[in-house]
Coordinates of C-alpha atoms in Angstrom, one line a residue:
M1 CA 108.9 98.5 74.9
K2 CA 109.0 94.8 74.6
K3 CA 106.2 94.5 77.2
F4 CA 104.2 97.1 75.3
L5 CA 104.6 95.2 72.1
L6 CA 103.5 92.0 73.8
A7 CA 100.4 93.8 75.1
A8 CA 99.7 95.2 71.7
L9 CA 100.1 91.8 70.2
S10 CA 97.6 90.3 72.7
F11 CA 95.2 93.1 71.8
G12 CA 95.8 92.4 68.1
V13 CA 94.9 88.7 68.6
A14 CA 91.7 89.8 70.2
G15 CA 91.1 92.0 67.2
S16 CA 91.4 89.0 64.9
I17 CA 88.8 87.1 66.9
Q18 CA 86.6 90.1 66.7
A19 CA 86.9 90.2 63.0
Q20 CA 86.1 86.6 62.6
S21 CA 82.9 86.6 64.7
N22 CA 81.5 90.0 65.7
F23 CA 82.7 93.3 66.7
G24 CA 82.8 92.6 70.4
Q25 CA 83.0 95.6 72.7
V26 CA 85.9 98.1 73.4
S27 CA 85.8 100.3 76.5
G28 CA 88.4 102.4 78.3
N29 CA 89.3 105.5 80.1
F30 CA 92.0 108.1 80.1
G31 CA 93.4 110.5 82.6
L32 CA 96.1 113.2 82.6
D33 CA 97.4 115.5 85.4
A34 CA 100.2 117.9 84.6
Q35 CA 101.7 120.8 86.6
Y36 CA 103.9 123.7 85.8
Y37 CA 105.9 124.6 88.9
F38 CA 107.2 127.9 90.2
A39 CA 109.7 128.0 93.1
D40 CA 108.3 129.8 96.1
S41 CA 110.5 130.2 99.1
L42 CA 107.7 131.6 101.3
I43 CA 105.8 128.3 101.2
N44 CA 109.0 126.1 100.8
A45 CA 108.1 125.1 97.2
K46 CA 111.3 123.8 95.7
E47 CA 112.7 124.6 92.3
V48 CA 111.6 121.9 89.7
Q49 CA 114.3 121.5 87.1
E50 CA 111.9 120.2 84.4
K51 CA 109.4 123.0 85.1
T52 CA 106.5 120.7 84.1
R53 CA 105.7 117.2 85.2
M54 CA 102.9 114.8 84.1
N55 CA 101.1 111.7 85.2
S56 CA 98.9 110.0 82.6
F57 CA 97.3 106.7 81.9
A58 CA 94.9 105.0 79.5
N59 CA 93.0 101.7 80.0
I60 CA 91.8 99.8 76.9
N61 CA 89.6 96.8 77.4
Y62 CA 88.1 94.4 74.9
S63 CA 85.4 91.8 75.4
L64 CA 84.0 89.2 73.1
G65 CA 81.6 86.7 74.7
K66 CA 83.4 84.9 77.4
F67 CA 86.8 86.4 76.5
K68 CA 88.2 89.7 77.8
A69 CA 91.6 91.3 77.3
G70 CA 93.1 94.7 78.0
F71 CA 96.1 96.8 78.9
R72 CA 96.9 100.0 80.6
Y73 CA 99.5 102.5 79.2
E74 CA 101.1 104.7 81.8
A75 CA 103.4 107.7 81.6
Y76 CA 105.1 109.6 84.4
L77 CA 107.3 112.2 82.7
K78 CA 108.4 113.0 85.4
P79 CA 106.0 112.0 88.1
L80 CA 104.2 114.9 89.9
Q81 CA 105.9 116.0 93.1
G82 CA 104.8 113.9 96.0
F83 CA 104.9 110.7 93.9
L84 CA 107.9 108.4 94.5
P85 CA 110.7 108.8 91.9
G86 CA 110.5 105.1 91.0
W87 CA 107.4 105.9 88.9
E88 CA 109.4 107.8 86.3
G89 CA 109.0 106.3 82.9
Q90 CA 106.4 105.1 80.5
G91 CA 105.1 101.8 79.2
V92 CA 102.7 98.9 79.9
M93 CA 102.9 96.9 83.1
Y94 CA 99.3 95.9 83.3
R95 CA 97.9 93.7 80.6
Y96 CA 95.7 90.7 80.9
A97 CA 93.6 88.1 79.2
Q98 CA 90.6 86.5 80.9
F99 CA 88.3 83.6 80.0
T100 CA 85.1 82.6 81.8
E101 CA 83.5 79.3 81.2
D102 CA 80.7 78.0 83.4
K103 CA 82.4 77.1 86.6
F104 CA 85.8 78.5 85.8
D105 CA 87.3 82.0 85.6
I106 CA 90.9 82.2 84.4
T107 CA 93.1 85.3 84.2
V108 CA 96.7 85.5 83.0
G109 CA 98.8 88.6 83.2
G110 CA 98.0 91.4 85.6
F111 CA 95.1 91.2 88.1
Y112 CA 93.9 92.6 91.4
E113 CA 92.5 90.3 94.1
Q114 CA 91.3 90.4 97.7
F115 CA 90.8 87.5 100.2
G116 CA 88.3 88.4 102.9
S117 CA 88.9 91.8 104.4
G118 CA 92.3 91.9 102.8
M119 CA 94.4 91.5 105.9
I120 CA 96.5 88.8 104.3
L121 CA 95.9 89.6 100.6
R122 CA 94.7 92.6 98.9
T123 CA 96.1 94.0 95.6
Y124 CA 94.6 97.2 94.2
E125 CA 95.4 100.4 92.4
E126 CA 94.8 103.8 93.9
R127 CA 96.1 106.2 91.3
A128 CA 95.9 109.4 93.4
L129 CA 98.2 107.8 95.9
G130 CA 100.6 106.4 93.4
Y131 CA 99.7 103.0 94.8
D132 CA 99.7 99.8 92.6
N133 CA 100.6 96.4 94.1
M134 CA 99.1 94.5 91.1
L135 CA 99.9 90.8 90.9
D136 CA 101.4 89.6 87.6
G137 CA 100.8 85.8 87.1
I138 CA 97.8 83.5 87.1
R139 CA 94.5 83.5 88.9
V140 CA 91.9 80.8 88.8
K141 CA 88.4 81.0 90.2
F142 CA 86.4 77.8 90.5
N143 CA 82.7 77.3 91.6
P144 CA 82.5 73.5 92.0
Y145 CA 79.1 73.5 93.7
K146 CA 76.4 76.1 94.4
G147 CA 77.5 78.3 97.3
I148 CA 81.2 77.2 97.2
Y149 CA 83.7 79.6 95.7
L150 CA 87.4 78.8 95.4
K151 CA 90.3 81.1 94.2
G152 CA 93.9 80.4 93.6
I153 CA 96.6 83.0 92.8
Y154 CA 100.3 82.7 91.8
G155 CA 102.5 85.6 90.7
K156 CA 104.8 88.5 91.5
Q157 CA 103.9 92.0 92.5
R158 CA 104.4 95.2 90.6
L159 CA 107.2 97.5 91.9
F160 CA 107.0 100.6 89.7
W161 CA 108.3 99.4 86.2
E162 CA 109.5 95.9 87.3
L163 CA 108.4 93.0 89.4
A164 CA 109.3 92.6 93.0
P165 CA 111.7 89.6 93.7
G166 CA 109.2 87.7 96.0
I167 CA 106.7 85.1 94.6
V168 CA 103.2 85.3 96.1
R169 CA 101.0 82.2 96.2
G170 CA 97.6 81.8 97.8
A171 CA 94.2 80.2 98.0
D172 CA 90.9 81.2 99.3
A173 CA 87.6 79.4 99.9
E174 CA 84.2 80.9 100.7
I175 CA 81.1 78.9 101.5
I176 CA 77.6 80.3 101.6
V177 CA 76.2 77.7 104.0
N178 CA 72.5 78.4 103.2
E179 CA 73.1 77.6 99.6
V180 CA 75.1 74.4 100.2
L181 CA 72.6 73.2 102.8
D182 CA 69.6 74.6 101.0
S183 CA 67.4 71.6 102.0
L184 CA 68.1 72.3 105.7
M185 CA 68.4 76.1 105.7
A186 CA 66.0 77.1 103.0
N187 CA 63.7 78.8 105.4
S188 CA 66.3 80.1 107.8
K189 CA 66.3 83.9 108.4
T190 CA 70.0 83.8 109.2
R191 CA 72.4 83.8 106.3
V192 CA 75.8 82.2 107.2
I193 CA 79.0 82.7 105.2
I194 CA 82.3 81.2 106.2
G195 CA 85.7 81.4 104.6
G196 CA 89.4 80.7 104.9
S197 CA 92.6 81.8 103.2
F198 CA 96.2 80.9 103.0
V199 CA 99.0 83.0 101.5
S200 CA 102.7 82.4 101.2
K201 CA 105.5 84.4 99.8
Y202 CA 108.9 83.1 98.7
Q203 CA 112.0 85.3 98.7
D204 CA 115.7 84.4 98.3
P205 CA 116.8 84.0 102.0
T206 CA 120.4 85.2 101.3
D207 CA 121.3 88.0 103.7
V208 CA 124.6 89.2 105.1
N209 CA 123.2 90.0 108.5
Y210 CA 120.4 87.6 109.4
I211 CA 119.1 84.1 108.8
M212 CA 116.0 84.8 106.7
P213 CA 113.1 82.5 106.1
A214 CA 112.7 81.7 102.5
N215 CA 108.9 81.1 102.8
V216 CA 106.6 83.2 105.0
G217 CA 103.1 81.8 105.3
S218 CA 99.9 83.4 106.6
F219 CA 96.4 82.2 107.1
A220 CA 93.0 83.7 107.9
A221 CA 89.6 82.5 109.0
R222 CA 86.4 84.5 108.7
M223 CA 82.6 84.4 109.3
N224 CA 79.7 86.6 108.3
L225 CA 76.2 86.4 109.8
I226 CA 73.3 88.3 108.3
R227 CA 69.9 88.4 109.8
D228 CA 67.1 90.9 109.0
K229 CA 68.7 94.3 109.5
W230 CA 71.9 93.0 111.3
N231 CA 75.2 92.1 109.8
L232 CA 78.1 90.7 111.9
S233 CA 81.5 89.8 110.4
A234 CA 84.8 88.8 111.9
E235 CA 88.2 87.7 110.5
Y236 CA 91.3 86.5 112.3
V237 CA 94.7 86.4 110.6
H238 CA 98.1 85.0 111.6
K239 CA 101.5 85.4 109.9
V240 CA 104.6 83.4 110.8
N241 CA 107.8 85.3 111.6
D242 CA 108.7 87.7 108.9
P243 CA 111.8 89.7 109.7
S244 CA 111.7 92.9 107.5
N245 CA 112.8 96.5 107.3
D246 CA 109.4 97.4 108.7
N247 CA 109.7 95.5 112.0
G248 CA 113.4 95.9 112.6
Y249 CA 114.2 92.4 111.4
I250 CA 112.5 90.6 114.4
Y251 CA 111.3 87.0 114.4
K252 CA 108.0 87.5 116.1
D253 CA 104.8 86.1 114.6
G254 CA 102.1 88.6 113.5
Q255 CA 98.4 88.4 114.0
G256 CA 95.2 90.5 113.7
L257 CA 91.5 90.5 114.3
L258 CA 88.8 92.6 112.7
I259 CA 85.2 92.6 114.0
Q260 CA 82.4 94.7 112.4
T261 CA 78.7 94.9 113.0
N262 CA 76.0 97.0 111.3
Y263 CA 72.4 97.6 111.8
A264 CA 70.3 99.6 109.3
T265 CA 66.6 100.4 109.1
K266 CA 64.7 103.2 107.3
G267 CA 66.2 106.5 108.5
F268 CA 68.6 105.0 111.0
G269 CA 71.9 103.2 110.8
V270 CA 74.7 102.2 113.3
S271 CA 78.0 100.6 112.6
L272 CA 80.6 99.4 115.2
S273 CA 84.1 98.2 114.3
A274 CA 87.1 97.0 116.3
K275 CA 90.6 96.0 115.0
Y276 CA 93.7 94.5 116.5
I277 CA 97.0 94.5 114.5
D278 CA 100.3 93.2 115.7
N279 CA 103.3 93.0 113.4
M280 CA 101.3 92.5 110.3
S281 CA 103.4 94.3 107.7
Y282 CA 103.6 91.8 104.8
R283 CA 105.5 92.6 101.7
S284 CA 106.8 90.5 98.8
N285 CA 110.2 92.2 99.3
R286 CA 111.3 92.4 103.0
Y287 CA 113.6 95.3 102.3
E288 CA 111.1 97.7 100.8
G289 CA 109.5 100.7 102.5
F290 CA 106.9 103.4 101.9
T291 CA 103.8 101.8 100.4
N292 CA 105.7 99.4 98.0
V293 CA 104.7 95.8 97.4
F294 CA 102.4 95.3 100.4
I295 CA 100.7 91.9 100.0
N296 CA 98.1 92.7 102.6
Y297 CA 95.9 95.6 103.6
N298 CA 95.3 97.1 107.0
P299 CA 91.7 98.3 107.0
A300 CA 91.2 101.9 108.2
L301 CA 88.7 102.4 111.0
T302 CA 88.4 106.2 110.5
R303 CA 85.9 108.4 108.7
P304 CA 87.1 109.4 105.2
H305 CA 86.8 113.2 105.5
T306 CA 86.1 115.2 102.4
Y307 CA 86.5 118.8 103.6
N308 CA 90.0 120.1 103.0
L309 CA 91.3 120.9 106.5
A310 CA 90.0 117.7 108.0
A311 CA 91.1 115.5 105.1
T312 CA 94.6 116.7 104.5
L313 CA 96.2 118.3 107.6
Y314 CA 96.0 115.5 110.1
P315 CA 94.6 112.3 108.5
Y316 CA 95.5 109.0 110.1
A317 CA 97.7 106.4 108.4
C318 CA 97.2 102.9 109.7
Q319 CA 100.2 101.4 111.6
P320 CA 100.9 97.8 110.3
N321 CA 103.4 97.1 113.1
G322 CA 100.7 97.4 115.8
E323 CA 97.6 99.2 116.7
V324 CA 94.2 98.7 118.4
A325 CA 91.5 100.7 116.8
F326 CA 87.7 101.2 117.3
Q327 CA 85.1 103.1 115.4
A328 CA 81.4 103.9 116.0
D329 CA 79.2 105.5 113.3
V330 CA 75.5 106.5 113.8
S331 CA 73.3 108.2 111.3
Y332 CA 69.7 109.3 111.6
K333 CA 67.3 111.0 109.2
F334 CA 64.7 113.4 110.6
K335 CA 61.3 112.9 109.0
K336 CA 59.7 115.6 106.9
G337 CA 57.4 117.7 109.0
S338 CA 59.3 117.0 112.3
L339 CA 60.8 119.9 114.3
L340 CA 64.3 119.5 112.8
G341 CA 63.2 117.9 109.5
G342 CA 60.9 120.7 108.4
K343 CA 59.4 120.6 105.0
Y344 CA 62.3 118.7 103.3
G345 CA 63.8 116.6 106.1
A346 CA 67.3 116.6 107.6
S347 CA 70.0 114.2 108.6
V348 CA 72.7 113.9 111.3
A349 CA 75.7 111.6 111.5
V350 CA 77.9 111.1 114.5
N351 CA 81.3 109.3 114.2
F352 CA 84.0 108.4 116.6
S353 CA 87.2 106.6 115.9
S354 CA 90.3 105.9 117.9
A355 CA 93.7 104.2 117.5
N356 CA 96.2 103.3 120.3
G357 CA 99.4 101.5 120.3
L358 CA 99.7 97.9 121.7
D359 CA 99.8 97.1 125.4
S360 CA 103.3 95.6 125.0
T361 CA 106.4 94.7 127.0
K362 CA 109.9 94.9 125.6
Y363 CA 112.2 92.0 126.1
N364 CA 115.6 92.6 127.6
P365 CA 118.0 92.2 124.6
E366 CA 120.2 90.0 126.8
N367 CA 117.3 87.5 127.3
D368 CA 115.9 87.7 123.7
S369 CA 118.0 85.2 121.9
A370 CA 115.0 84.4 119.6
R371 CA 115.0 88.2 118.7
K372 CA 111.2 88.6 119.2
S373 CA 111.6 92.1 120.7
Y374 CA 108.4 92.3 122.6
T375 CA 105.2 90.6 123.8
A376 CA 101.8 92.2 123.5
K377 CA 98.5 91.5 125.2
F378 CA 95.9 90.4 122.7
F379 CA 93.4 93.1 121.7
M380 CA 94.5 95.4 124.6
P381 CA 95.1 99.0 123.7
G382 CA 98.3 100.5 125.2
A383 CA 98.6 103.9 126.8
N384 CA 99.9 105.6 123.7
K385 CA 97.1 107.4 121.9
Y386 CA 97.8 107.5 118.1
F387 CA 94.6 109.1 117.0
R388 CA 91.2 110.4 118.0
D389 CA 88.4 111.7 115.8
F390 CA 85.0 112.8 117.0
N391 CA 82.8 114.5 114.5
V392 CA 79.2 115.5 114.0
E393 CA 77.6 116.4 110.7
F394 CA 74.2 117.9 110.2
K395 CA 72.6 118.3 106.7
K396 CA 69.4 120.1 106.0
K397 CA 67.5 121.3 102.9
V398 CA 65.7 124.5 103.7
S399 CA 63.9 125.3 100.4
D400 CA 63.9 124.2 96.8
K401 CA 66.9 126.6 96.3
F402 CA 68.9 126.4 99.5
K403 CA 70.5 123.6 101.6
F404 CA 73.4 123.5 104.0
T405 CA 75.8 121.2 105.9
L406 CA 77.4 121.9 109.3
M407 CA 80.2 119.8 110.7
Y408 CA 82.3 119.8 113.8
A409 CA 85.3 117.6 114.4
Y410 CA 87.8 117.1 117.2
F411 CA 91.2 115.5 116.5
E412 CA 94.0 114.2 118.6
Y413 CA 96.9 113.2 116.3
D414 CA 100.3 111.9 117.3
M415 CA 102.6 113.3 114.6
E416 CA 105.6 111.4 115.9
V417 CA 103.9 108.0 115.2
V418 CA 101.7 108.8 112.2
Q419 CA 104.2 111.0 110.3
N420 CA 107.4 109.9 112.0
L421 CA 108.2 113.6 112.8
I422 CA 110.2 113.2 116.0
G423 CA 109.7 116.0 118.5
K424 CA 106.3 117.2 117.0
G425 CA 104.3 115.5 119.7
T426 CA 100.5 115.3 119.7
I427 CA 98.2 117.8 117.9
Y428 CA 94.9 118.8 119.5
S429 CA 92.6 120.5 117.0
H430 CA 89.0 121.6 116.6
I431 CA 87.5 122.0 113.1
G432 CA 84.3 123.7 112.1
V433 CA 82.8 123.6 108.6
A434 CA 79.8 125.3 107.0
E435 CA 78.8 124.4 103.5
L436 CA 76.1 126.5 101.8
N437 CA 74.5 125.6 98.5
Y438 CA 72.2 127.9 96.6
K439 CA 70.5 126.9 93.4
V440 CA 69.8 130.1 91.5
N441 CA 67.9 128.3 88.8
K442 CA 68.1 125.2 86.7
R443 CA 71.4 126.2 85.2
N444 CA 73.1 128.3 87.8
N445 CA 74.3 127.1 91.2
L446 CA 76.5 128.6 93.9
R447 CA 78.3 126.7 96.6
M448 CA 80.4 128.1 99.5
E449 CA 82.5 126.4 102.1
L450 CA 83.8 128.1 105.2
Q451 CA 86.2 126.1 107.3
H452 CA 88.3 126.8 110.4
L453 CA 90.8 124.7 112.3
Y454 CA 91.9 125.8 115.8
T455 CA 95.1 124.4 117.4
K456 CA 97.9 125.6 119.5
Q457 CA 100.4 123.0 118.2
D458 CA 102.3 122.5 114.9
K459 CA 101.6 125.5 112.5
G460 CA 98.7 126.9 114.5
S461 CA 95.2 127.7 113.3
W462 CA 93.9 127.8 109.7
A463 CA 90.9 129.3 108.0
T464 CA 89.6 128.3 104.5
A465 CA 87.0 129.8 102.2
L466 CA 85.8 128.3 99.0
L467 CA 83.3 129.8 96.5
E468 CA 82.2 127.7 93.5
Y469 CA 79.9 128.6 90.6
T470 CA 78.4 126.0 88.3
Y471 CA 76.7 126.7 85.0
S472 CA 75.0 123.5 84.0
P473 CA 75.7 121.2 82.4
S474 CA 79.2 122.0 81.4
W475 CA 81.0 124.9 83.2
F476 CA 82.3 125.4 86.7
V477 CA 84.7 127.9 88.3
A478 CA 86.0 127.9 91.9
V479 CA 88.2 130.2 94.1
L480 CA 89.8 128.8 97.2
D481 CA 92.0 130.5 99.9
Q482 CA 93.6 128.8 102.9
Y483 CA 95.1 131.2 105.5
N484 CA 97.5 130.0 108.2
Y485 CA 96.8 133.0 110.3
G486 CA 97.8 131.2 113.6
N487 CA 101.3 130.3 112.6
P488 CA 103.6 131.0 115.5
D489 CA 106.1 132.5 113.0
E490 CA 104.6 135.7 111.7
H491 CA 106.6 135.4 108.5
H492 CA 104.7 132.2 107.7
Q493 CA 101.2 133.5 108.3
L494 CA 100.5 133.0 104.7
H495 CA 97.6 132.7 102.2
Y496 CA 97.4 129.8 99.8
P497 CA 95.0 131.0 97.1
Y498 CA 93.9 128.6 94.3
F499 CA 91.7 129.2 91.2
T500 CA 90.0 126.5 89.1
L501 CA 88.1 126.6 85.8
G502 CA 86.5 123.4 84.3
Y503 CA 84.4 122.1 81.5
I504 CA 82.4 118.9 81.3
N505 CA 81.1 117.3 78.2
N506 CA 79.4 113.9 78.6
S507 CA 82.0 111.6 80.1
S508 CA 84.9 114.0 79.5
R509 CA 86.2 116.6 81.9
I510 CA 89.0 119.2 81.7
S511 CA 90.0 121.6 84.4
I512 CA 92.9 124.1 84.7
G513 CA 94.0 125.7 87.9
Y514 CA 96.6 128.1 89.3
G515 CA 97.7 128.8 92.8
K516 CA 99.6 127.6 95.9
Q517 CA 99.2 124.3 97.6
R518 CA 100.3 123.8 101.2
Q519 CA 102.3 120.9 102.4
G520 CA 100.3 118.0 103.8
L521 CA 99.1 114.4 103.5
F522 CA 96.8 112.8 101.1
C523 CA 95.2 109.6 102.4
V524 CA 92.8 107.0 101.0
G525 CA 91.6 104.2 103.3
G526 CA 94.4 104.7 105.8
V527 CA 97.2 104.7 103.2
C528 CA 98.9 108.0 102.7
R529 CA 101.4 109.9 100.6
A530 CA 103.1 113.2 101.4
V531 CA 102.0 116.2 99.4
P532 CA 104.8 118.9 99.2
A533 CA 104.1 122.6 99.0
S534 CA 103.8 123.8 95.4
N535 CA 103.0 126.9 93.3
G536 CA 102.0 126.6 89.7
F537 CA 99.5 125.8 87.0
I538 CA 97.7 122.5 86.9
I539 CA 95.7 120.9 84.1
S540 CA 93.6 117.8 84.6
I541 CA 91.8 115.7 81.9
T542 CA 89.6 112.6 82.3
S543 CA 87.6 110.8 79.7
S544 CA 85.9 107.4 79.3
F545 CA 84.2 105.5 76.5

């Protein structure tokens, strides 16, 4: 409550400024998700003592000239199932004030920041994941000369309703060489950007079992070359020994390398990426687990699927302790009037991604007095396959009223590594999707999804059907059914029906739903949370102003 009052006071100060000069601007948004739960032994949906649970938030921002301030009220009463229990409560953790003056940008309070690709520092909020590693402290941005951008941060990370014990400090510099050397490179067709970062965390080294480092530093160097339709970027990161719960309290340094290149022209694009990560879990509390207080981010080199079966049954979660990953993505648009393009054109996208463990060798514990545990060959994939995803998507508009999308995907998914489900082994699955969209007239639209997943492992094969009707501009209704017809246990060959009704008015949206939700994973950008099975009513409201 004290923090909330402080935030309200800050906002009140802003209001005084507003009154003295002009009215400034107030903006914000609101969101609420609530669910009423029924126990359902068939799908293993547990009894929920409170019957209903609710997640909600409201962001309020105020700006006046060069000054901004705001806060976010949050309430988890109690948090929806699948969110960590630590979220239970209500209050204001995020509040800030920001002042921008010519070459300076200063923020005090809560802020989100990223250095380079984020491999040594990225703080962000992803509400659907229950992920918020906000920094609370001070951030200064300084632009001393054209093309030179400096940042400095100092603070503690959010851990639910308190701050983690570790202190995070860091600095980042980025130089756009063409702007700095404009007299020499004014006519150059190649744009060169270089950057470097340093981040350090401090945590009380007292520990009953190990000699812990009080300060753990990391650094990064990056480069970006842009020429015509090409873009090539690379970043190398290194972290000194950081014994933690994640790595089994070993004293091995960590490192990583990310290389990405893109080429894009009218109707055609290709993207290639490669990543090496070795012992790069970096948290401001060495004893934390799950997704709590990560200082850095492990970029995902996988396609973010949107169709339900592909997105939620076997999505890949990045492995911060070690992985070697690759991704290739190619897209092409068939011209109108061509054989496949027809009257309205068509497009195809092909994507492949893979992730392996490290090519590593374990030390004999008797000869590992430094407790480094293993050695790994740089950027060499090991024999253990963590993940494979090959998918092809074809989109075509047939007429003014009808268009469709077809998708095929093949997955290999090591459940023991990705979900830590010992004994589950690797899943091999084929997924087919057909999405059909028929525009009846200006106000009425029908959309159907038919999905099928075939596998002999885990819970066997699934089929999904979705039918959605939209009455523009405000109403929509949808019926979904997922059927686990291939479950080896006949008693668990179950349907998971779900019904949704929604209304949209300008920037506000409300929907209510009822049905069963199967157990699975929800992932965004390689970060995942478990979604337990549930049965019940759901209401969702969003609004902004």
